[in-house]
XYZ file of C-alpha atoms in Angstrom:
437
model
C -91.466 34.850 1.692
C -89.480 34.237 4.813
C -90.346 31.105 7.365
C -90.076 31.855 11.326
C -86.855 29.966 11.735
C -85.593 30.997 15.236
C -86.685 27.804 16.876
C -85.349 26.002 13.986
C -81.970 27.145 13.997
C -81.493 27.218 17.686
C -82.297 23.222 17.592
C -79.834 22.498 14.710
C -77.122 23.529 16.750
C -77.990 21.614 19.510
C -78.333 18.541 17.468
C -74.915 19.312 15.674
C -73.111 18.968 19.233
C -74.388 15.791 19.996
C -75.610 14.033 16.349
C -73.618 12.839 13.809
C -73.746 15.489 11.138
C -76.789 16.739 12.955
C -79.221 13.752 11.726
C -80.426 11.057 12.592
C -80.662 9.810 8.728
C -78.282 11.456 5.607
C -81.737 11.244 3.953
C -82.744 13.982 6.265
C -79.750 16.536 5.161
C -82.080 18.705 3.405
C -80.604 21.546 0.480
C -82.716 24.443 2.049
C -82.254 24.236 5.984
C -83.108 21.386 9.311
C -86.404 20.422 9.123
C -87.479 20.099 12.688
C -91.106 19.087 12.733
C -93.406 19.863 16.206
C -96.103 17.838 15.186
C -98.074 16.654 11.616
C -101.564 15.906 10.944
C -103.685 14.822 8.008
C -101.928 16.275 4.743
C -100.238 18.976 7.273
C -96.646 19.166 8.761
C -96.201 21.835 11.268
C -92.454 22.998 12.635
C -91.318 23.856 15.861
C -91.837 27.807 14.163
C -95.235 27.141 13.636
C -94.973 26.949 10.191
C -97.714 24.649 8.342
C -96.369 22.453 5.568
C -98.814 21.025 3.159
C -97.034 17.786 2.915
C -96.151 15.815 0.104
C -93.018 13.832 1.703
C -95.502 12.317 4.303
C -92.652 10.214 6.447
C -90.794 9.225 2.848
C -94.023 7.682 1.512
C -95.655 5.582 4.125
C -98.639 8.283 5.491
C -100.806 7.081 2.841
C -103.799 7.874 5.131
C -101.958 11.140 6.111
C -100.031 11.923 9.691
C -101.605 10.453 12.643
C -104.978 8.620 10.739
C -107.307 7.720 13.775
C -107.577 4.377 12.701
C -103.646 3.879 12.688
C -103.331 6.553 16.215
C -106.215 4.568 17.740
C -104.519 0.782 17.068
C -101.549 1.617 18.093
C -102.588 2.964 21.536
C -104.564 0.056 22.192
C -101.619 -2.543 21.650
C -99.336 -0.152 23.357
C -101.736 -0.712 26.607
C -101.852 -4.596 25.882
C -97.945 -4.504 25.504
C -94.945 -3.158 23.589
C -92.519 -6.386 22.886
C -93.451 -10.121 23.590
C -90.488 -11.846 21.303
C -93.107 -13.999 20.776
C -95.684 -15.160 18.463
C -99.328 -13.291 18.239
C -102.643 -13.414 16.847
C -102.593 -9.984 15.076
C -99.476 -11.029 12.792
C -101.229 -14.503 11.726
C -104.079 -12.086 10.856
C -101.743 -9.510 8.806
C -100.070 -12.531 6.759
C -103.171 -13.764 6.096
C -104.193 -10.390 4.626
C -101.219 -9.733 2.841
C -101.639 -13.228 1.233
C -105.305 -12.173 0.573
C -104.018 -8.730 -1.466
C -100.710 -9.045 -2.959
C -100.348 -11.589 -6.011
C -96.552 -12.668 -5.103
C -97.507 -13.379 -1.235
C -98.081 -16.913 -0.474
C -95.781 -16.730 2.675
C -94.578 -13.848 4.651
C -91.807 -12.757 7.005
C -91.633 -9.567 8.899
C -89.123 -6.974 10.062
C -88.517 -3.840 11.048
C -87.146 -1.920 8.266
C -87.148 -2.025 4.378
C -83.330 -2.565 4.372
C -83.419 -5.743 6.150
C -86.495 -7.140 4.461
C -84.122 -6.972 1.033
C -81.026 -8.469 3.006
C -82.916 -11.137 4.209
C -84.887 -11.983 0.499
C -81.401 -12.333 -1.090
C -80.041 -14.402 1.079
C -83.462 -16.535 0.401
C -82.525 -15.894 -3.432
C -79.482 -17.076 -2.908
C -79.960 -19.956 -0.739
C -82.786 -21.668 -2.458
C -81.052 -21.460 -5.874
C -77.500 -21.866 -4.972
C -76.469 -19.307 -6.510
C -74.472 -16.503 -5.313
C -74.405 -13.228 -7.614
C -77.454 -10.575 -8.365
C -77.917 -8.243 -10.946
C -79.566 -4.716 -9.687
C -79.918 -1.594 -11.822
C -78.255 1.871 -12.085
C -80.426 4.216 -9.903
C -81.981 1.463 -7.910
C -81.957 1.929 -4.377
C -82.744 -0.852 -2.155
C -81.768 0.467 1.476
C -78.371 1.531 2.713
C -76.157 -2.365 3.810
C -73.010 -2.807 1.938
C -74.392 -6.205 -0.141
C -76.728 -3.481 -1.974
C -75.468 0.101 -1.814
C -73.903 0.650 -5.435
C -74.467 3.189 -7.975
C -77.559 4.532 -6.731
C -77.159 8.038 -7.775
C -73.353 8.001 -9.273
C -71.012 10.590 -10.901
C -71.728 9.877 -14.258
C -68.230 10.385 -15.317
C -67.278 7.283 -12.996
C -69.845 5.101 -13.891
C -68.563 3.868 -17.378
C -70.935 3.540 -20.477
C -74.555 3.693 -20.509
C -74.952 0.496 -21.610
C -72.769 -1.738 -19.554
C -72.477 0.816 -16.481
C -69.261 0.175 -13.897
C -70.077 -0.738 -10.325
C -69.847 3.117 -8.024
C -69.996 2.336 -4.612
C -72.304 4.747 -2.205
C -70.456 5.417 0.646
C -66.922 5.503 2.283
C -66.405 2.617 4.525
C -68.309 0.128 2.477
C -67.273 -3.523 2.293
C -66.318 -3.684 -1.165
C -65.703 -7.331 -1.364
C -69.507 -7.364 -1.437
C -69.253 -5.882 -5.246
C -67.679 -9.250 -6.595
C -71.728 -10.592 -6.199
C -73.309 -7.778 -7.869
C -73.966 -7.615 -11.156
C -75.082 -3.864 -12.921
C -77.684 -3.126 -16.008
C -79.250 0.162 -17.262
C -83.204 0.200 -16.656
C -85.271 0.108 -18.983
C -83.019 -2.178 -21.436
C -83.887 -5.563 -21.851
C -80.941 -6.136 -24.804
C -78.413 -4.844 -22.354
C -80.015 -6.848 -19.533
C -80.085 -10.269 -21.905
C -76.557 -9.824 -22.973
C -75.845 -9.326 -19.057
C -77.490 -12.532 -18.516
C -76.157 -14.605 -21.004
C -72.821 -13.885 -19.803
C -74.039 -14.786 -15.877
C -77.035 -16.392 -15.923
C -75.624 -19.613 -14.607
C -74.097 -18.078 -11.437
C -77.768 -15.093 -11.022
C -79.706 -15.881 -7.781
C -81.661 -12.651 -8.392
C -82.784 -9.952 -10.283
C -83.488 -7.202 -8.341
C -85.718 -3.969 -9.394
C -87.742 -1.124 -8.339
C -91.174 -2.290 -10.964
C -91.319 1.499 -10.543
C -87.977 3.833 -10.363
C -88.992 5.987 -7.531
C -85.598 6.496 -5.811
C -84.589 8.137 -8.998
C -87.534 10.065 -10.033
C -90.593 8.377 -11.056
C -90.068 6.609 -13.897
C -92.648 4.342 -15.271
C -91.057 1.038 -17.174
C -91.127 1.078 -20.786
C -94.046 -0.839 -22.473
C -93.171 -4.342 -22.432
C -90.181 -4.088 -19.901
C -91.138 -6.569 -16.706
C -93.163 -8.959 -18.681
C -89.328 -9.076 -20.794
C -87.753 -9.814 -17.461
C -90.269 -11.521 -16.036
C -89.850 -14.307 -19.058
C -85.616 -13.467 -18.966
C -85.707 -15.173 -15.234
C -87.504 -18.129 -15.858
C -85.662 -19.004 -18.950
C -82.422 -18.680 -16.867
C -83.256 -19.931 -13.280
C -82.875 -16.347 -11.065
C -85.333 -14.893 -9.179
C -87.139 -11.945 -9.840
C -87.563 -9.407 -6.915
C -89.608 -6.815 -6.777
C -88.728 -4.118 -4.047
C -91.605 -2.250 -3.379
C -91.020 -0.433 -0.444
C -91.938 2.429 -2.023
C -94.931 1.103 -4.757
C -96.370 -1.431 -2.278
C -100.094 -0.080 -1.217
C -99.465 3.180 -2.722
C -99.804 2.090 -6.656
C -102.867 -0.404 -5.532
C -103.583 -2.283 -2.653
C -101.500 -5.226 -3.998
C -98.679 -3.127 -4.884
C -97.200 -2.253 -8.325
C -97.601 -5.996 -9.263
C -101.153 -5.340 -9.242
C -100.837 -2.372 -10.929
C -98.422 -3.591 -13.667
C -99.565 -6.981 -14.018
C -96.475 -8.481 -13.483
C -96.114 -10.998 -10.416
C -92.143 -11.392 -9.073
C -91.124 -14.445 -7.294
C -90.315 -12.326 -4.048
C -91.622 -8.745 -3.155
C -90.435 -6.602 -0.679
C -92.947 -4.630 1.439
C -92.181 -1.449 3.760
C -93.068 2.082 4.347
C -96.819 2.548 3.614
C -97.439 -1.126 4.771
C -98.163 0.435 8.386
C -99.158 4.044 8.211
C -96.028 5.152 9.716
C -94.973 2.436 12.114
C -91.756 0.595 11.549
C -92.533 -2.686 9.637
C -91.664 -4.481 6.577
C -91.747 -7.981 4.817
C -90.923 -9.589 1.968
C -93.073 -11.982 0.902
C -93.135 -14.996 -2.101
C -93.920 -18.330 -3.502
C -94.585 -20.718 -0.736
C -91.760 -22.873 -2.384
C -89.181 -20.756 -2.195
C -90.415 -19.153 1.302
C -90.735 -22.236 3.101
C -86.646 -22.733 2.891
C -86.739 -20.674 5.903
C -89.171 -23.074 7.331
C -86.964 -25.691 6.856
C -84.151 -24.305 8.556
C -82.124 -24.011 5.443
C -82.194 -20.114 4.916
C -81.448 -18.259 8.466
C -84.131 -15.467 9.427
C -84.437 -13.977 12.660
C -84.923 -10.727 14.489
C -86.152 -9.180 18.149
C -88.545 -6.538 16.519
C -89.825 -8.952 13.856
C -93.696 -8.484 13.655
C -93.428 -5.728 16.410
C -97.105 -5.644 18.439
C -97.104 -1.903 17.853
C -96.487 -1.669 14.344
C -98.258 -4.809 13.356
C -101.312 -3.147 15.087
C -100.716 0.035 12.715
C -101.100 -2.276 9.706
C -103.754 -4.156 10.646
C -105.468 -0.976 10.943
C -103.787 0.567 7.487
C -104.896 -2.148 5.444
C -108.481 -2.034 6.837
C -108.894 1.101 5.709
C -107.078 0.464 2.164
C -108.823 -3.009 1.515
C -112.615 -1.817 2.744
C -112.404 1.733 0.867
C -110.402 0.575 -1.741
C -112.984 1.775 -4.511
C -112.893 4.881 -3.224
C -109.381 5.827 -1.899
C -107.335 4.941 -4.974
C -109.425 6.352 -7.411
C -108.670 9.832 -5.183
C -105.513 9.944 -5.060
C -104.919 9.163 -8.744
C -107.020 11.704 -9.161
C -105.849 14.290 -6.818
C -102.556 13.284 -8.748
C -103.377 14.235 -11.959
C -104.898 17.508 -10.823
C -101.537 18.672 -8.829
C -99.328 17.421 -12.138
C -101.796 19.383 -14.676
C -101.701 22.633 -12.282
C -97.857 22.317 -11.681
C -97.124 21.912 -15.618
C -99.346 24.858 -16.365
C -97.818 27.006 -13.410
C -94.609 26.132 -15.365
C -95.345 26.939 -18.271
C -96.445 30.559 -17.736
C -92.996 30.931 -15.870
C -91.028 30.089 -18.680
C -89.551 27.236 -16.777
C -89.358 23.827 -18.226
C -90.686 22.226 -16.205
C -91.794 17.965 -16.705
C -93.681 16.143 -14.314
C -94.141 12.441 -14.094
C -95.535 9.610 -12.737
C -99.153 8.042 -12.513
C -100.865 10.158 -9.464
C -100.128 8.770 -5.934
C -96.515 9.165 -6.449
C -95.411 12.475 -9.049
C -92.079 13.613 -10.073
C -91.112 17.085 -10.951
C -87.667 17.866 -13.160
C -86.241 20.858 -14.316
C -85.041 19.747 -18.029
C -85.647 20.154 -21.323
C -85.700 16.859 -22.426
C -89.896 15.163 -21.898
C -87.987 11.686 -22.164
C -86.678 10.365 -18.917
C -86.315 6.834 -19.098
C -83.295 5.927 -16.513
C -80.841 6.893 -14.272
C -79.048 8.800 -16.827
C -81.858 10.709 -18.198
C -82.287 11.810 -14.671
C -78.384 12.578 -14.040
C -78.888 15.104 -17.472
C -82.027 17.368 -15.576
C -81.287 20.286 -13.569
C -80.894 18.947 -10.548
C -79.200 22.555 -9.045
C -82.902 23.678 -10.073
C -84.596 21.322 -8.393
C -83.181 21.991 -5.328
C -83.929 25.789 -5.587
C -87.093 24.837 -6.445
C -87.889 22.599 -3.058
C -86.314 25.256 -1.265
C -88.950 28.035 -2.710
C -91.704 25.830 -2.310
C -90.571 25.262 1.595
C -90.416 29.103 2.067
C -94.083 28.998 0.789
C -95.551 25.933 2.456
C -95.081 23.475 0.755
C -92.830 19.935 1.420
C -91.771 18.167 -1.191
C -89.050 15.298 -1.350
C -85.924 17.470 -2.341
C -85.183 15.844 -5.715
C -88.947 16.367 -6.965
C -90.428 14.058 -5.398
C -93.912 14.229 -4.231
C -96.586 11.842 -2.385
C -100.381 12.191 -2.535
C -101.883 10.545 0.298
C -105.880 10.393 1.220
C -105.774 13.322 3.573
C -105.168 15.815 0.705
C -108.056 17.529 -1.007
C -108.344 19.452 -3.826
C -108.272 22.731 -2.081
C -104.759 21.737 -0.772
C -103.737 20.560 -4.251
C -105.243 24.331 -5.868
C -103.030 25.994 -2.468
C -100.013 24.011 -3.425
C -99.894 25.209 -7.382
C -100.650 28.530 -6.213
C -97.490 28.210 -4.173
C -96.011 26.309 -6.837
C -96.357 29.121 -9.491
C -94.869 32.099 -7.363
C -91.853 29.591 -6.679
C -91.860 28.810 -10.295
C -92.130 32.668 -11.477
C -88.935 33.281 -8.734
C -86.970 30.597 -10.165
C -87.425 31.777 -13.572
C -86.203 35.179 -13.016
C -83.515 34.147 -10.443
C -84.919 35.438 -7.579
């Protein structure tokens, strides 16, 4: 099953004359071919071809309502006509704050920006300044956005990234400062003797501990029974700072994030992504005591686009929606999980492929392995990840858009008809990867 791609290919040369490597983002390099998207709707992506996508990437995560919700399309026009940039203070970001504060456990205070990357640059500096510390600790597999301070051993060669247990610092990219690796500190997920034995050797000189509360940059890997409320106690016993990043979890597990969810409250959280539908806006948000250093003066924090009219408008509107239907939204897409995971294993399964698939509904994971125990960055390093990316390049040839390393997003705009088109899909992809086709 072919794709129109004459549109397609005729615009990736253009934009390999005159972009870097033909992106605007590496995250957009995909395995399988440019995706150049014409427009997107609802759960529905449509290319420049005039192909339809039944979308499961939905913008990296943040379409929780699905492309272009009217609430969301509707808010954002109506700033737009009241004004783009003030670099000033407003009434619609005193009202977001105070609903963030209302719905997320850890948020006290807020600050906004524009992009998930800076909102966890500028909560470990606010680590580091209120506790005068300077190192943090961060786990293999982690991701939390692409500055120098952060960017190591996200998705490593395993054969560079010393033993499981006490993993060696990989940096991500050429160019990188790596002075910036003498504060970071690395632990295996997942391990809370490995991450105590960490700590007792550096606990003095931690300002943070830094985690996705659900691995979603490397699969979607739940944490072990037990695991945060462990690290939750392991900071306060030694003085860091626990951080959740939930760029990715925040609004998508629950309305107040994977905090809610897990029942595990950090002293900072970082918000992005799904926070405004689409727009470009994060926080991070925390204890008032530790947030009001910036209010002091002590802790620098500053930026233009900070609290942007236009994409505070979009979450205003988001978390409308999300707070008023809450009853009824989550429940659906935890539902609408469930059924795509159940039809995708059973699709699998009568291809002779093994196939496992993860993860609690709004956010699923698909791998290609053997193995029905993936715990950590490792355990995802050992799956099939050639297979995977055959596989997201089937299902794009049949309709379907998933994250290339089996990722997939479930957002409110999907229905179960789309979810019984997508295994459908899923099981002729399935039957062609099993026989090599």
């Amino acid at each position: 099953m072919n794709r129109a791609q004459g549109a397609s290919e005729l615009l990736r040369k253009r934009a390999e004359r005159v972009l870097a490597g033909g992106v605007s983002s590496d995250a957009r390099r995909l395995p399988n071919g440019t995706l150049f998207v014409d427009h997107a709707r609802g759960a529905y992506l449509y290319d420049v071809d005039g192909n339809r996508y039944i979308d499961y990437v939905l913008g990296q995560g943040p379409a929780l309502l699905g492309h272009a919700a009217g609430p969301v399309v509707e808010a954002v026009a109506a700033q737009a006509g009241r004004g783009i940039s003030y670099s000033a203070q407003h009434r619609d970001e005193v009202e977001l704050a105070e609903a963030l504060a209302r719905v997320v456990p850890s948020a006290e205070k807020v600050r906004f920006n524009s992009v998930g990357s800076e909102a966890v640059h500028g909560a470990l500096r606010l680590a580091r300044g209120h506790t005068g510390r300077g190192k943090v600790v961060k786990f293999e597999g982690h991701y939390h956005g692409w500055l120098d301070p952060v960017l190591y051993s996200v998705h490593p060669p395993v054969d560079a990234a010393g033993p499981a247990r006490r993993p060696q610092l990989v940096p991500g990219t050429g160019g990188q400062q790596l002075s910036s690796a003498a504060d970071v500190l690395l632990a295996p997920w997942n391990d809370i003797e490995a991450l105590t034995e960490l700590m007792e050797r550096h606990g003095d000189d931690v300002a943070a501990v830094i985690m996705e509360p659900v691995l979603c940059n490397t699969g979607v890997i739940m944490p072990v029974e037990g695991y945060l409320r462990a690290v939750r106690d392991l900071c306060r016993r030694t003085g860091a700072l626990l951080v959740f990043d939930e760029v990715i979890t925040g609004f998508r597990l629950a309305l107040g994030g994977a905090q809610e969810y897990l029942g595990v409250t950090p002293d900072l959280a970082v918000f992005g992504k799904a926070i405004a539908g689409g727009m470009q806006l994060s926080a991070f948000t925390g204890r008032a005591e530790i947030m009001d250093r910036i209010s002091s003066g002590q802790v620098a924090h500053a930026g233009t686009f900070n609290a942007h009219p236009v994409a505070v408008a979009a979450a205003r509107a988001t978390l409308e929606v999300l707070e008023r239907d809450r009853d009824d939204l989550y429940p659906r897409v935890f539902r609408l999980g469930a059924l795509l995971a159940d039809g995708l294993r059973e699709a699998a399964r009568q291809a002779g492929v093994p196939l496992v698939v993860t993860g609690p509904g709004p956010m699923i994971q698909t791998y290609v392995t053997e193995s029905d125990d993936v715990r950590d960055y490792r355990d995802f390093a050992a799956t099939d990840l050639a297979a995977s990316a055959r596989l997201h390049g089937l299902l794009m040839d049949r309709g379907v858009n998933i994250v290339p390393r089996g990722l997939w997003f479930l957002s409110t705009a999907h229905t179960e008809a789309d979810v019984h088109e997508t295994v459908a899909a899923a099981a002729d992809a399935l039957r062609a990867l099993g026989t090599g086709r």
